[in-house]
Structures are given as C-alpha cells and as structure tokens.
PDB file of C-alpha atoms in Angstrom:
ATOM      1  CA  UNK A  26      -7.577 -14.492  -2.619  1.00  0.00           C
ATOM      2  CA  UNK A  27      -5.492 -15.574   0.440  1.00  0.00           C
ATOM      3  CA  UNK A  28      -6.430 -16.147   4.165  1.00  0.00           C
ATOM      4  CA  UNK A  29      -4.778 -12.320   4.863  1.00  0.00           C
ATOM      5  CA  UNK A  30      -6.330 -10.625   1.929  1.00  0.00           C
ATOM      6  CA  UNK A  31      -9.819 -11.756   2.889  1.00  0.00           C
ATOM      7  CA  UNK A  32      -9.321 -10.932   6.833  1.00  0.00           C
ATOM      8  CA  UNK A  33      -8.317  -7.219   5.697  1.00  0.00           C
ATOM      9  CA  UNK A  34     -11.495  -6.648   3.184  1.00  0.00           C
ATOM     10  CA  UNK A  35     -13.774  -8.191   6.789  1.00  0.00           C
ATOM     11  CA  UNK A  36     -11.776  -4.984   8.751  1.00  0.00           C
ATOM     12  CA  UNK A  37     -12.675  -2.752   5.800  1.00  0.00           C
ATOM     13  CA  UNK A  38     -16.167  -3.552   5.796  1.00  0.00           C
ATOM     14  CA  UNK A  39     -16.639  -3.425   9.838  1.00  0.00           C
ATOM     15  CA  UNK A  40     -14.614  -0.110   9.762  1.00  0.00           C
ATOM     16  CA  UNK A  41     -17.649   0.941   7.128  1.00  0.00           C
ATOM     17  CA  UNK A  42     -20.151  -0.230   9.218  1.00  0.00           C
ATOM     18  CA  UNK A  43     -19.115   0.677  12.571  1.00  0.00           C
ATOM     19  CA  UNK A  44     -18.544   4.844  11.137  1.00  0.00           C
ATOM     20  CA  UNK A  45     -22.206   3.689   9.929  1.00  0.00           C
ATOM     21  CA  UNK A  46     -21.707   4.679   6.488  1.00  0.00           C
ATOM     22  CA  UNK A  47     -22.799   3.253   3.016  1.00  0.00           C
ATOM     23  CA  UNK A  48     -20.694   1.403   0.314  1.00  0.00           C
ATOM     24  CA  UNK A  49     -22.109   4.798  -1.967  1.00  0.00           C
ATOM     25  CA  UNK A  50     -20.777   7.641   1.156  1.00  0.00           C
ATOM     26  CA  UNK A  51     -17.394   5.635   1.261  1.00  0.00           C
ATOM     27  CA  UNK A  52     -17.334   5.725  -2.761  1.00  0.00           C
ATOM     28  CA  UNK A  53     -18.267   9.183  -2.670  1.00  0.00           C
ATOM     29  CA  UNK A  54     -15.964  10.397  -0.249  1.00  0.00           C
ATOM     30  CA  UNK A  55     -12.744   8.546  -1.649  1.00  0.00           C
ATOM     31  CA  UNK A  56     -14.021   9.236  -5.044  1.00  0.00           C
ATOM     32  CA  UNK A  57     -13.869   5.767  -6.250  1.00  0.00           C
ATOM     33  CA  UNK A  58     -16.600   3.479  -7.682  1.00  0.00           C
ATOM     34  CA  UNK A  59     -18.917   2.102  -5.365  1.00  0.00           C
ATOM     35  CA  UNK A  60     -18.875  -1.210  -7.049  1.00  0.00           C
ATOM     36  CA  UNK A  61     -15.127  -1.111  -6.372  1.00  0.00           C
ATOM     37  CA  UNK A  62     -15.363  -0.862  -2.831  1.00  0.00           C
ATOM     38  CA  UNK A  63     -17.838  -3.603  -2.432  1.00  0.00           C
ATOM     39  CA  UNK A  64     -15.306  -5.909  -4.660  1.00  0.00           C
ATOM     40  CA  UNK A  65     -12.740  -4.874  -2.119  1.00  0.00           C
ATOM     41  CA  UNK A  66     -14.671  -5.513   0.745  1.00  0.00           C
ATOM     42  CA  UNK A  67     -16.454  -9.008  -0.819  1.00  0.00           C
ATOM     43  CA  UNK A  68     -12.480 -10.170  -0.493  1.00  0.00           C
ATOM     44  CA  UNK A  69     -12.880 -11.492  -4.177  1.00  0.00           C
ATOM     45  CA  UNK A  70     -10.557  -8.278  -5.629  1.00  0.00           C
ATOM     46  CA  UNK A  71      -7.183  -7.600  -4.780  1.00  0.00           C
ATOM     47  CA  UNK A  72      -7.239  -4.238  -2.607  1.00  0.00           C
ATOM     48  CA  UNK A  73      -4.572  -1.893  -3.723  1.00  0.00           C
ATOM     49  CA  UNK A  74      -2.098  -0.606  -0.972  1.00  0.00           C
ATOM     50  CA  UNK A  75      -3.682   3.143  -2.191  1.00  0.00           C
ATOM     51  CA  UNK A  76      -7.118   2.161  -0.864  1.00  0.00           C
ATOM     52  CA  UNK A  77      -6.320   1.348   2.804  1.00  0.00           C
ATOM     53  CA  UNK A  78      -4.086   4.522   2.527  1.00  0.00           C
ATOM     54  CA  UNK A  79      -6.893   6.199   1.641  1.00  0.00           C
ATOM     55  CA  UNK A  80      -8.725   4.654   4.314  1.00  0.00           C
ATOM     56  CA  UNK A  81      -6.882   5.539   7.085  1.00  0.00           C
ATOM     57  CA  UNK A  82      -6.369   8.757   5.906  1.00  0.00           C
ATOM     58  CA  UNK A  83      -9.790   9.481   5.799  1.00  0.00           C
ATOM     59  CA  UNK A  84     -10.740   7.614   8.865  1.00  0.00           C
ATOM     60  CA  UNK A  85      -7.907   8.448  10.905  1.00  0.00           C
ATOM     61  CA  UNK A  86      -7.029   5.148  11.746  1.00  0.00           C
ATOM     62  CA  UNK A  87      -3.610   3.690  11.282  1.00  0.00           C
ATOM     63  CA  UNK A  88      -2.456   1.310   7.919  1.00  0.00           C
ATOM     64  CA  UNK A  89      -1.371  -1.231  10.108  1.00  0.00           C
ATOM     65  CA  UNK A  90      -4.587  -1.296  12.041  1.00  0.00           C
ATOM     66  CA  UNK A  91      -6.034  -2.388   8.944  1.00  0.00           C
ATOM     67  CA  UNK A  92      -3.264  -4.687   7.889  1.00  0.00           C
ATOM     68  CA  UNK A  93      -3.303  -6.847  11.364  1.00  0.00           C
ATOM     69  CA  UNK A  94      -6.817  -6.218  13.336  1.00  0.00           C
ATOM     70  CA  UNK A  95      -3.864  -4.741  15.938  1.00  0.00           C
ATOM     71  CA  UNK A  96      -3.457  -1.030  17.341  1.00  0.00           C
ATOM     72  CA  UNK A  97      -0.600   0.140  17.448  1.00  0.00           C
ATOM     73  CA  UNK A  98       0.660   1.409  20.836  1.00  0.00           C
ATOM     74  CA  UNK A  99       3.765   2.816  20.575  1.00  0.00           C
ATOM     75  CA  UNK A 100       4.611   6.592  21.265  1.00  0.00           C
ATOM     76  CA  UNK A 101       8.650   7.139  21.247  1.00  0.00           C
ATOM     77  CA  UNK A 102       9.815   4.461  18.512  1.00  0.00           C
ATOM     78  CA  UNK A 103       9.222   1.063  17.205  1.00  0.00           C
ATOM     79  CA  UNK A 104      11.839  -1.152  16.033  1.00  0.00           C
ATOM     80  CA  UNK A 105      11.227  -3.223  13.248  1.00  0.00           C
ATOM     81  CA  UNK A 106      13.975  -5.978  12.826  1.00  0.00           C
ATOM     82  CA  UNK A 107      15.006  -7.173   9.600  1.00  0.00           C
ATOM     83  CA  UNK A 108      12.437  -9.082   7.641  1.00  0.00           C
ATOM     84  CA  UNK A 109       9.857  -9.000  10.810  1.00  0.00           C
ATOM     85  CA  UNK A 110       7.533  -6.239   9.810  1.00  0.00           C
ATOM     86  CA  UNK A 111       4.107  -6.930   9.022  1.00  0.00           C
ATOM     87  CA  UNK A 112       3.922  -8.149   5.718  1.00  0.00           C
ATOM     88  CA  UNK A 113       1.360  -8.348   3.293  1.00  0.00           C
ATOM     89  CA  UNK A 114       1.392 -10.087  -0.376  1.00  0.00           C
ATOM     90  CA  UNK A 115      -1.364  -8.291  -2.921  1.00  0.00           C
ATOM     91  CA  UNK A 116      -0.930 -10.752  -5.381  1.00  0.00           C
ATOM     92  CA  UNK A 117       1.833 -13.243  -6.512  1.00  0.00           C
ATOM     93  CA  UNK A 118       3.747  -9.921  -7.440  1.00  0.00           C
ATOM     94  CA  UNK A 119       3.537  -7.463  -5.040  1.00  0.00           C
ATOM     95  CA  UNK A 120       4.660  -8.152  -1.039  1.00  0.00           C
ATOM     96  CA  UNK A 121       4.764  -5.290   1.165  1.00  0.00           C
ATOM     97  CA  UNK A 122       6.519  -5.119   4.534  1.00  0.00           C
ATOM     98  CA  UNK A 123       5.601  -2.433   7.130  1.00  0.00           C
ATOM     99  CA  UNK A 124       8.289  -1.159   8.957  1.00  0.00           C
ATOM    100  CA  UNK A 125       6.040   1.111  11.016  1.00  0.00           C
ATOM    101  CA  UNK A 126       3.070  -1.163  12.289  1.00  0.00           C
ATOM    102  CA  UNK A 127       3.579  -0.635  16.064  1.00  0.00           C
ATOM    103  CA  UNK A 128       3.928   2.953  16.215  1.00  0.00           C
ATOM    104  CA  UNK A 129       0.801   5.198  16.931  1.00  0.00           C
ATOM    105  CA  UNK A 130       0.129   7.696  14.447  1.00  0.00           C
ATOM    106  CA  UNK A 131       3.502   7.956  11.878  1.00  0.00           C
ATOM    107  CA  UNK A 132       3.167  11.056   9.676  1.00  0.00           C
ATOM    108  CA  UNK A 133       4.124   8.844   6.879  1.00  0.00           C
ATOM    109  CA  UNK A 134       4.107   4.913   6.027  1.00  0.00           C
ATOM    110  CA  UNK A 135       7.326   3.053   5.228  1.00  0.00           C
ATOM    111  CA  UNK A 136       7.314  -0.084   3.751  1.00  0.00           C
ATOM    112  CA  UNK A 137      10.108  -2.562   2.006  1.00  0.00           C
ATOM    113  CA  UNK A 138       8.130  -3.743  -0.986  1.00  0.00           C
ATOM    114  CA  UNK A 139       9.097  -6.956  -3.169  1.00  0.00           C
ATOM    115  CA  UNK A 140       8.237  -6.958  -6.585  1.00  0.00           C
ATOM    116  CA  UNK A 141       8.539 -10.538  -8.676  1.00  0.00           C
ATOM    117  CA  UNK A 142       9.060 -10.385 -12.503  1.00  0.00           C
ATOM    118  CA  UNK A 143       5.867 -10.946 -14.402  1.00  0.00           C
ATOM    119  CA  UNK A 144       3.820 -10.928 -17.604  1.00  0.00           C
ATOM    120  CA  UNK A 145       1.093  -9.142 -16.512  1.00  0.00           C
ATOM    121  CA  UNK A 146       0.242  -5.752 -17.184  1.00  0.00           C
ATOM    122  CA  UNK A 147       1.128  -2.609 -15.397  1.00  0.00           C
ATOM    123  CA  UNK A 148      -1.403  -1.851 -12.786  1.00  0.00           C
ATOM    124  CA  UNK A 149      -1.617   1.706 -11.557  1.00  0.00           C
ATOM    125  CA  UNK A 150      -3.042   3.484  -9.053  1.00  0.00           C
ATOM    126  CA  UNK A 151      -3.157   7.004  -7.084  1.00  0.00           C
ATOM    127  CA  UNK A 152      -3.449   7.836  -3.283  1.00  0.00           C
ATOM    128  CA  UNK A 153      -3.447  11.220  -2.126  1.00  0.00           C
ATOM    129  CA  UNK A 154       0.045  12.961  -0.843  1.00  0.00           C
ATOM    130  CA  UNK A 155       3.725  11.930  -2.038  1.00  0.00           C
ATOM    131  CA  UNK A 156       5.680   9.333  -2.501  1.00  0.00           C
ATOM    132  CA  UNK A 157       9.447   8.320  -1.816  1.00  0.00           C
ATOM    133  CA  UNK A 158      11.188   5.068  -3.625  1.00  0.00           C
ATOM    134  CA  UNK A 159      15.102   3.833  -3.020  1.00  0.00           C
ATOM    135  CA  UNK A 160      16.022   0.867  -4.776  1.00  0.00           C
ATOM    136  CA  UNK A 161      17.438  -1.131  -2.293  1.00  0.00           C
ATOM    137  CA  UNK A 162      18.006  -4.268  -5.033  1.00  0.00           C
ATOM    138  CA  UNK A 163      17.355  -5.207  -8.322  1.00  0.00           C
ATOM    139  CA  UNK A 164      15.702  -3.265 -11.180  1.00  0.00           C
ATOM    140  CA  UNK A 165      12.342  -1.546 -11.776  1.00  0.00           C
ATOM    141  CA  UNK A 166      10.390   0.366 -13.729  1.00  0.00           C
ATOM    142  CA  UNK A 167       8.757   3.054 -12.782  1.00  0.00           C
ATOM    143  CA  UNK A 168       5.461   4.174 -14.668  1.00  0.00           C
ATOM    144  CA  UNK A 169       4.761   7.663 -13.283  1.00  0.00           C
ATOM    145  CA  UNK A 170       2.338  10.280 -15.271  1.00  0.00           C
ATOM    146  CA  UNK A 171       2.562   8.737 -18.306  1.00  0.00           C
ATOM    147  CA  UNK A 172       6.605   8.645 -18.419  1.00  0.00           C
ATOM    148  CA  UNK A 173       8.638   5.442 -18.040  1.00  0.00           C
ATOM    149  CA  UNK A 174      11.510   5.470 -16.006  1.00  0.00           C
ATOM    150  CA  UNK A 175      14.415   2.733 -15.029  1.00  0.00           C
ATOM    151  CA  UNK A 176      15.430   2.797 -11.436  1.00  0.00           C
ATOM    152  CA  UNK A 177      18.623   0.652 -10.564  1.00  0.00           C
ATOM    153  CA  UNK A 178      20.009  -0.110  -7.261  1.00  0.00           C
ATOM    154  CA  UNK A 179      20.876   2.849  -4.836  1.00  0.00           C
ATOM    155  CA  UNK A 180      18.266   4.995  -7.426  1.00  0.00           C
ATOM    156  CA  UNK A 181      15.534   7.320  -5.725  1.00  0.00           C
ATOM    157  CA  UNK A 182      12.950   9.336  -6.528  1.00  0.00           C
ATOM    158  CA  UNK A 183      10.173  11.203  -4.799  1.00  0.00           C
ATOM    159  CA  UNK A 184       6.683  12.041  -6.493  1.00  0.00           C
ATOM    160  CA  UNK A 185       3.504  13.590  -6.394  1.00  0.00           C
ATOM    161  CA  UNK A 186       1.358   9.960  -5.333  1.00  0.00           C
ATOM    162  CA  UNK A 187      -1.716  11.524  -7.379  1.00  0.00           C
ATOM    163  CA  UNK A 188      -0.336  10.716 -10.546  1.00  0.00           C
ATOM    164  CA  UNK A 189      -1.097   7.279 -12.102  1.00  0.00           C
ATOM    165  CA  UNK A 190       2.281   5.077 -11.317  1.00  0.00           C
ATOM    166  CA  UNK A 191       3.063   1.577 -11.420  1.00  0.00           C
ATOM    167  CA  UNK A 192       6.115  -0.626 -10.887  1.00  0.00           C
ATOM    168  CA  UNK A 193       7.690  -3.121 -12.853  1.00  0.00           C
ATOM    169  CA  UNK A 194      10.170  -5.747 -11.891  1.00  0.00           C
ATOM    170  CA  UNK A 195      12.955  -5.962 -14.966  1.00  0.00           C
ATOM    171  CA  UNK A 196      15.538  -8.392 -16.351  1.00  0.00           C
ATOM    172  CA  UNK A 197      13.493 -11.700 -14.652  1.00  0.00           C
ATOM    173  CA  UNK A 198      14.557 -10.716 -11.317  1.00  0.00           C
ATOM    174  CA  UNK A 199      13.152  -9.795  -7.878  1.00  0.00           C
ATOM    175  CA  UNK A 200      13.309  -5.680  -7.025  1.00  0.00           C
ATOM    176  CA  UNK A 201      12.722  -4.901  -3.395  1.00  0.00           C
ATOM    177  CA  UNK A 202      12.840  -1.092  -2.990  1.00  0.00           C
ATOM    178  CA  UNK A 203      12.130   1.069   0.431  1.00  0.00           C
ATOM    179  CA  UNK A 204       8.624   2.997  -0.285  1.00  0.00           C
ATOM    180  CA  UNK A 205       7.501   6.065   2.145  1.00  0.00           C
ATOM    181  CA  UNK A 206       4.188   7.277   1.563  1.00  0.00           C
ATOM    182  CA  UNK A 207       3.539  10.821   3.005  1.00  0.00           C
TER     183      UNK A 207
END
C-alpha cells in the first residue's frame, strides 16, 4: 500500500472518529460490510474511488478533502493546469487525477483517470448517483450491468453509477478517459 493510500485510510478513520461514529454505524449507513471499512481504514486494502464518494456524500465533506488532508477554498473557479491536479494511484492500474480539488463544494467530481493494461480481473464497484466517461485516449472496456462494452477514443457514455461497472484497459495500452461523477 503506498505512502498516499495509507495517509487517506488515517483521514477516513479520524473523519469516523471525529462524527463519533462506529466502524458498524459507518457500515450500516453506506451499506457496506463493516469488516470492509476497517480494511479500508487499517490502510492494508485498496479503497475504491466509490467509497470516499460515498464518504463525502454522506458526510458532506469534499473528495479532495479526503484525497489531500486540504480544504478546498475556492468559490468562483479553480483552474487545474494540465497534469497538476491532485492525483491519486489505487493500485498499479488505476491513477486518478482531480481536476476539481480546490473548489468548495462542486455538484459533481471530475477526474482524468489512467488505466494500465493488466491481467487481473475486473473489479467493480457502485457509488450512488451517475456517471459520465469520454475517452480522451486509448481503448477500454466498459463492464456496466452485466453488459460489455468497447469505448474508443472520442467515445462517451453516461450511466446510472449504481450498477456494478468496471474498466478495462485493451490492446496492451494505456486508456486515460475524463470521468464526472454526479
């Protein structure tokens, strides 16, 4: 687990405590396995991009809050110039960039997310609201509700974030899409 992962899952856990609520209230609330959560907040478990979604959502406190230990303070805009955005690799596979972090409060999260080719198997997940994903290179597929789908450069699609979906990186070569949660 890197240096980053671990310093998110110490944020998660103080965020817990300092709402003063139990690994079994948070599991109950984001209807998700208590034994999850505490992986998640050990630092020994990846933590999906879904679950601090969830978390702020819940919480009301901002993704990149959680991502950096920093509040964002800005009102009017926030530029984000080109590869400068917060980033944040999951695994080996999966690198996210927020283009958002500094503003207070965005109605939805935009991120440019890298996805290496692998071997491994499709991981999944859910988050509550939608879901908006523009190929900006490369090509991916998209697991969504049980229906494979090939997205190709300049491709986009918008979905219902509830469903199971997972991405794939295709043809042994890097796919960096936009993503929007809502």
């Amino acid at each position: 687990m890197s240096e980053q992962m671990k310093q998110i899952a110490e944020r998660l856990k103080g965020l817990r405590e300092s709402l003063d609520l139990s690994i079994e209230e948070i599991a109950q609330t984001l209807n998700r396995p208590a034994a999850e959560i505490e992986k998640f907040e050990s630092g020994i478990t990846d933590i999906p991009m879904s679950y601090l979604f969830d978390m702020s959502q819940e919480f009301n406190i901002d993704t990149s809050t959680l991502l950096s230990g920093n509040e964002p303070r800005m009102k009017s805009y926030f530029l984000t110039r080109k590869g400068k955005g917060i980033s944040i690799e999951r695994t080996k596979a999966y690198k996210y960039q927020a283009l958002a972090s500094g503003y207070k409060r965005p109605k939805a999260e935009p991120f440019e997310v890298t996805v290496e080719p692998n071997d491994n198997p499709l991981y999944l997940n859910t988050h509550e609201g939608q879901e908006f994903n523009y190929i900006l290179e490369g090509k991916m597929l998209l697991h969504i509700n049980g229906k494979d789908l090939i997205l190709e450069e300049g491709d986009s699609i918008y979905f219902d974030s509830s469903y199971p979906h997972g991405m794939k990186a295709l043809e042994e070569k890097s796919v960096k899409f936009l993503a929007i949660i809502l």
